């Protein structure tokens, strides 16, 4: 640094960059930290779990570390009938989402209720836990909060999964992992815009809808319909199944890739899926040599296709 | 040859070896990257082509293209340029040729592994920081840090009194890149979630483009144009203005990528205003370079490096006009999330920045190998393939984006937009493929230059010799 000017310049550079980072990082973080969770945010983080992208607990993004969401009609502890309740089941070893690990993420009120009444700080990853979303009041205002049903009601993860059964279990959490891995978000956004889009794609999300979700996977570049509320437009499992297997079956002009490989080896009845034969018959159908397209196999319960369908139908 | 030098004594490595390896690596990554781009474009144009295969699905390949061109081609070409321009401007040798060779090797291996893992579906799910964080750390500390050390130490050991504009940009930008990669990936290191994650993703993306790619490309033009034309830089003061306004204005508008997301309104308005102010460094840069060319415009036609660089600088004009205004709320609501943005991204990276780097690699390789370019005809062919291919890409995607924008605000059924865009998707694929083919010719031309280019006599500069073919 031969010249004094260079010393001054280096200091100025540091000051300018720090100022810029103060304005663009520190100042917005005050706003973002003060955002309280909505019930949607609690539902999302409990459905999707710790993270839907890469983590060391699920390095290949198979969805194996994601929780299950079930609908219960009987109390799993006593066996008594009850009003249907949505429960989020973290089996032993499944990492908890941010809001459970650091309740401050949930925002004032929700944070206090979840700890004091919901006893979420008693949940342990080793044993697993079952959570519910509840509403309560704190200092005179209403907040949603998380209840640790394992502590408050003695519901154990395995008992809850058995009580609900596969038909009442949603794999939306694992489905979001597949959504991230398969790059659906390169074509679809999860963010209806604030300026238009209302009528077609539904209302844009609220500020507090994201606490604890990771990654948010908004998507930047839209080549296809926004999916944030697709389950409200189209709730047909059949349609989704056919559409994922080969989008051109239901929408001849679609540019969406086929995701038939997510079906895996066998279908729901345990029969081996013969992709070569299917494609041959499909080509015949396209050429007009067949009147109907070949049947789309029903995905097996543990298949990635099932996860993805559960995820998409859960977007409401 | 690389193996021999990796374990040689630093003094025994001929100066410029690092540039040589970085340059050829970058050309190879350029071919791979544009090849992947062309493949992706084909998949969007013809969805039933190579279909139903896990690893050839669009969603698995798209980010591999983006990361390969940004970290393989663009950033490696930057490193190649830094490794010969920094010492040349300091009238000295590179601080450590050996360290530079090691960083080149780490870079190639690390990037290949990172891209393969990404292709396998191991992703963070965050755009432009798609790599999983162990690879982010390897790239930051195994690759960027050594390159940065070399740049800083070479500047510190310079044998000139002042520091030329290009070198401030190099030293400053690579420092800022390291900060950006550290801060931008915090959500992955410390599992930050929600809006913090969303915002930091775009803070990172914006600043990689704004504090690394844009200023370093400009810095290269500040070197090549005066060097080859022989005209001194028009104004060092304007250079100062450019540098400081980049640091201040380009580092702040990250939120303009999320104009329709639920972020604090003040932040979006602030980003919008700061974004318009990006026109300050942009105009400073373009005018400074174009004024430097006074009296030497004939070289725009006659000299291939000047032609590439000036084309890149001219492309910066529409680029910054788009950039300055498309993030104002009144325009952003129309074009956000459409093909317009993809066109803009390619105008920045494939137009402006790539053209300048191509020139730097052409010039650097000839300087280091002390050989005249093998064939001007092939270089001309390369130039026109890039320019025509890029123009087709840009025009078709801009039109597609406007169609999409119209479809978005009039809320037509989405499938009608998909149908209307189809011809432009095919055109984009065609244009992009021309770029890819042009690059293959380039590699051949540089290979032949290494083998058969006329040796430049002692004491002469490559641009003083006449082209032979
Ligand atoms: C140096 C050259 C190139 C660079 C630096 C580059 C960079 C990029 C970037 C940054 C994106 C992301 C755009 C966004 O998110 O808005 C992208 C996407 C893309 N690029 Fe390139 N690109 C280059 C060349 C090409 C070529 C030659 C093609 C061939 C057609 C191509 C095809 C594509 C495609 C199809 C996408 C995906 C666009 C989409 O998702 O709609 N690129 N590229």
Coordinates of N, CA, C and O in Angstrom, one line a residue, chain A residues 21-92:
Chain A
X21 N -24.6 -4.2 3.9 CA -25.0 -5.4 4.5 C -25.9 -5.1 5.7 O -26.9 -5.8 6.0
X22 N -25.6 -4.0 6.4 CA -26.5 -3.6 7.6 C -27.9 -3.3 7.1 O -28.9 -3.8 7.6
X23 N -28.0 -2.6 6.0 CA -29.3 -2.2 5.5 C -30.0 -3.4 4.9 O -31.2 -3.6 5.1
X24 N -29.3 -4.2 4.1 CA -30.0 -5.3 3.4 C -30.1 -6.6 4.2 O -30.9 -7.5 3.9
X25 N -29.4 -6.7 5.3 CA -29.5 -8.0 6.1 C -30.0 -7.7 7.5 O -30.9 -8.3 7.9
X26 N -29.3 -6.8 8.2 CA -29.7 -6.7 9.6 C -31.1 -6.0 9.8 O -31.9 -6.5 10.5
X27 N -31.3 -4.9 9.0 CA -32.6 -4.2 9.2 C -33.8 -5.1 8.8 O -34.7 -5.2 9.6
X28 N -33.8 -5.7 7.7 CA -34.9 -6.6 7.4 C -35.1 -7.7 8.4 O -36.2 -8.2 8.7
X29 N -33.9 -8.2 9.0 CA -34.1 -9.3 9.9 C -34.9 -8.9 11.1 O -35.6 -9.8 11.7
X30 N -34.9 -7.6 11.5 CA -35.7 -7.2 12.6 C -37.2 -7.4 12.2 O -38.0 -7.9 13.0
X31 N -37.5 -7.0 11.0 CA -38.9 -7.2 10.6 C -39.3 -8.7 10.5 O -40.4 -9.1 11.0
X32 N -38.4 -9.5 10.0 CA -38.7 -10.9 9.7 C -38.8 -11.6 11.1 O -39.7 -12.4 11.3
X33 N -38.0 -11.3 12.0 CA -38.0 -12.0 13.3 C -39.3 -11.7 14.0 O -39.8 -12.5 14.7
X34 N -39.9 -10.5 13.8 CA -41.0 -10.1 14.6 C -42.3 -10.7 14.0 O -43.4 -10.5 14.5
X35 N -42.2 -11.5 12.9 CA -43.4 -12.0 12.3 C -43.9 -13.3 13.1 O -43.1 -14.2 13.3
X36 N -45.1 -13.3 13.5 CA -45.6 -14.5 14.2 C -46.2 -15.5 13.2 O -46.6 -15.2 12.2
X37 N -46.1 -16.8 13.6 CA -46.6 -17.8 12.7 C -48.1 -17.8 12.6 O -48.8 -17.5 13.6
X38 N -48.6 -18.1 11.5 CA -50.0 -18.4 11.3 C -50.2 -19.9 11.5 O -49.3 -20.6 11.6
X39 N -51.5 -20.3 11.6 CA -51.8 -21.7 11.7 C -51.2 -22.5 10.5 O -50.8 -23.6 10.6
X40 N -51.2 -21.8 9.3 CA -50.7 -22.4 8.1 C -49.2 -22.7 8.3 O -48.8 -23.8 7.9
X41 N -48.5 -21.8 8.9 CA -47.1 -22.0 9.1 C -46.8 -23.2 10.0 O -45.9 -24.0 9.8
X42 N -47.6 -23.3 11.1 CA -47.5 -24.4 12.0 C -47.8 -25.7 11.3 O -47.0 -26.7 11.4
X43 N -48.8 -25.7 10.5 CA -49.2 -26.9 9.8 C -48.1 -27.3 8.8 O -47.6 -28.5 8.7
X44 N -47.5 -26.3 8.1 CA -46.5 -26.6 7.1 C -45.2 -27.2 7.8 O -44.7 -28.2 7.3
X45 N -44.8 -26.5 8.8 CA -43.5 -27.1 9.4 C -43.7 -28.4 10.0 O -42.8 -29.2 10.0
X46 N -44.9 -28.7 10.6 CA -45.1 -30.0 11.2 C -45.3 -31.0 10.1 O -44.9 -32.2 10.3
X47 N -45.8 -30.6 9.0 CA -46.0 -31.6 7.9 C -44.7 -31.9 7.2 O -44.4 -33.1 6.8
X48 N -43.9 -30.9 7.0 CA -42.7 -31.1 6.2 C -41.4 -31.4 7.0 O -40.5 -31.9 6.5
X49 N -41.5 -31.2 8.3 CA -40.4 -31.5 9.2 C -39.2 -30.6 9.1 O -39.3 -29.5 8.6
X50 N -38.0 -31.1 9.5 CA -36.9 -30.3 9.6 C -36.5 -29.6 8.3 O -36.3 -28.4 8.3
X51 N -36.3 -30.3 7.3 CA -35.8 -29.7 6.0 C -36.2 -30.6 4.9 O -36.1 -31.8 5.0
X52 N -36.6 -30.0 3.8 CA -37.0 -30.8 2.6 C -35.9 -30.8 1.6 O -36.0 -31.5 0.5
X53 N -34.8 -30.1 1.8 CA -33.6 -30.3 0.9 C -32.6 -31.2 1.5 O -32.9 -32.1 2.4
X54 N -31.3 -31.0 1.1 CA -30.3 -31.9 1.6 C -30.1 -31.7 3.2 O -30.0 -30.6 3.7
X55 N -30.0 -32.8 3.9 CA -29.5 -32.8 5.3 C -28.8 -34.1 5.4 O -28.9 -35.1 4.6
X56 N -27.9 -34.2 6.5 CA -27.2 -35.5 6.7 C -28.2 -36.6 7.1 O -27.8 -37.8 7.0
X57 N -29.4 -36.3 7.6 CA -30.3 -37.4 7.9 C -31.0 -37.9 6.7 O -31.6 -39.0 6.8
X58 N -30.9 -37.2 5.6 CA -31.5 -37.7 4.4 C -30.7 -37.2 3.2 O -31.2 -36.4 2.4
X59 N -29.5 -37.7 3.0 CA -28.6 -37.0 2.1 C -29.0 -37.2 0.6 O -28.7 -36.4 -0.2
X60 N -29.7 -38.3 0.3 CA -30.1 -38.5 -1.1 C -31.5 -38.1 -1.4 O -32.1 -38.5 -2.4
X61 N -32.1 -37.4 -0.5 CA -33.5 -36.8 -0.6 C -34.5 -37.9 -1.0 O -35.1 -37.8 -2.0
X62 N -34.6 -38.9 -0.1 CA -35.6 -39.9 -0.4 C -36.9 -39.7 0.4 O -37.9 -40.4 0.1
X63 N -36.9 -38.7 1.3 CA -38.1 -38.4 2.0 C -38.2 -39.3 3.3 O -39.1 -39.2 4.0
X64 N -37.1 -40.1 3.6 CA -37.2 -41.0 4.7 C -37.2 -40.3 6.1 O -37.6 -40.9 7.1
X65 N -36.7 -39.0 6.1 CA -36.6 -38.4 7.5 C -37.8 -37.5 7.7 O -37.8 -36.7 8.6
X66 N -38.8 -37.5 6.8 CA -39.9 -36.6 6.9 C -41.1 -37.2 7.7 O -41.3 -38.4 7.7
X67 N -41.8 -36.4 8.5 CA -42.9 -36.9 9.4 C -44.1 -37.3 8.6 O -44.2 -37.1 7.3
X68 N -45.1 -37.9 9.2 CA -46.3 -38.3 8.6 C -47.4 -37.5 9.2 O -47.4 -37.2 10.4
X69 N -48.4 -37.2 8.4 CA -49.6 -36.5 8.9 C -50.8 -37.4 8.9 O -51.0 -38.0 7.8
X70 N -51.4 -37.6 10.0 CA -52.6 -38.5 10.0 C -53.8 -37.9 10.5 O -53.8 -36.8 11.1
X71 N -55.0 -38.5 10.1 CA -56.2 -38.0 10.6 C -56.7 -39.1 11.6 O -56.8 -40.3 11.1
X72 N -57.0 -38.8 12.8 CA -57.4 -39.8 13.8 C -58.9 -39.6 14.1 O -59.4 -38.5 14.3
X73 N -59.5 -40.8 14.2 CA -61.0 -40.8 14.5 C -61.2 -41.4 15.9 O -62.2 -41.3 16.5
X74 N -60.1 -42.1 16.4 CA -60.2 -42.7 17.7 C -59.0 -42.3 18.5 O -57.9 -42.1 17.9
X75 N -59.2 -42.1 19.8 CA -58.1 -41.7 20.6 C -57.1 -42.9 20.7 O -57.5 -44.0 21.2
X76 N -55.9 -42.7 20.3 CA -54.9 -43.9 20.2 C -54.6 -44.4 21.6 O -54.1 -45.5 21.8
X77 N -54.7 -43.5 22.7 CA -54.4 -44.0 24.0 C -55.5 -44.8 24.6 O -55.3 -45.9 25.1
X78 N -56.7 -44.2 24.5 CA -57.9 -44.9 25.2 C -58.7 -45.7 24.2 O -59.5 -46.6 24.7
X79 N -58.6 -45.5 23.0 CA -59.4 -46.2 22.0 C -60.8 -45.6 21.9 O -61.6 -46.1 21.1
X80 N -61.2 -44.6 22.6 CA -62.5 -44.0 22.5 C -62.7 -43.2 21.2 O -61.8 -42.6 20.7
X81 N -63.9 -43.2 20.7 CA -64.2 -42.4 19.5 C -64.1 -40.9 19.8 O -64.3 -40.4 20.9
X82 N -63.7 -40.1 18.7 CA -63.6 -38.7 19.0 C -63.8 -38.0 17.6 O -63.8 -38.6 16.6
X83 N -63.9 -36.6 17.7 CA -64.0 -35.8 16.5 C -62.7 -36.0 15.7 O -61.6 -36.1 16.3
X84 N -62.7 -36.0 14.4 CA -61.4 -36.2 13.6 C -60.4 -35.2 14.0 O -60.7 -34.0 14.2
X85 N -59.2 -35.6 14.3 CA -58.1 -34.7 14.7 C -56.9 -34.9 13.7 O -56.6 -36.1 13.4
X86 N -56.3 -33.8 13.3 CA -55.1 -34.0 12.5 C -53.8 -34.1 13.4 O -53.7 -33.1 14.2
X87 N -53.0 -35.1 13.3 CA -51.9 -35.2 14.1 C -50.6 -35.4 13.2 O -50.7 -35.9 12.1
X88 N -49.5 -34.9 13.7 CA -48.2 -34.9 13.0 C -47.3 -35.8 13.7 O -47.0 -35.6 14.9
X89 N -46.9 -36.9 13.1 CA -46.2 -38.0 13.8 C -44.7 -38.0 13.4 O -44.4 -38.2 12.2
X90 N -43.9 -37.8 14.4 CA -42.5 -37.9 14.2 C -42.0 -39.2 14.8 O -41.9 -39.2 16.1
X91 N -41.8 -40.2 14.1 CA -41.3 -41.5 14.6 C -39.9 -41.2 15.2 O -39.3 -40.3 14.9
X92 N -39.5 -42.2 16.1 CA -38.2 -42.1 16.8 C -37.1 -41.8 15.8 O -37.0 -42.4 14.7

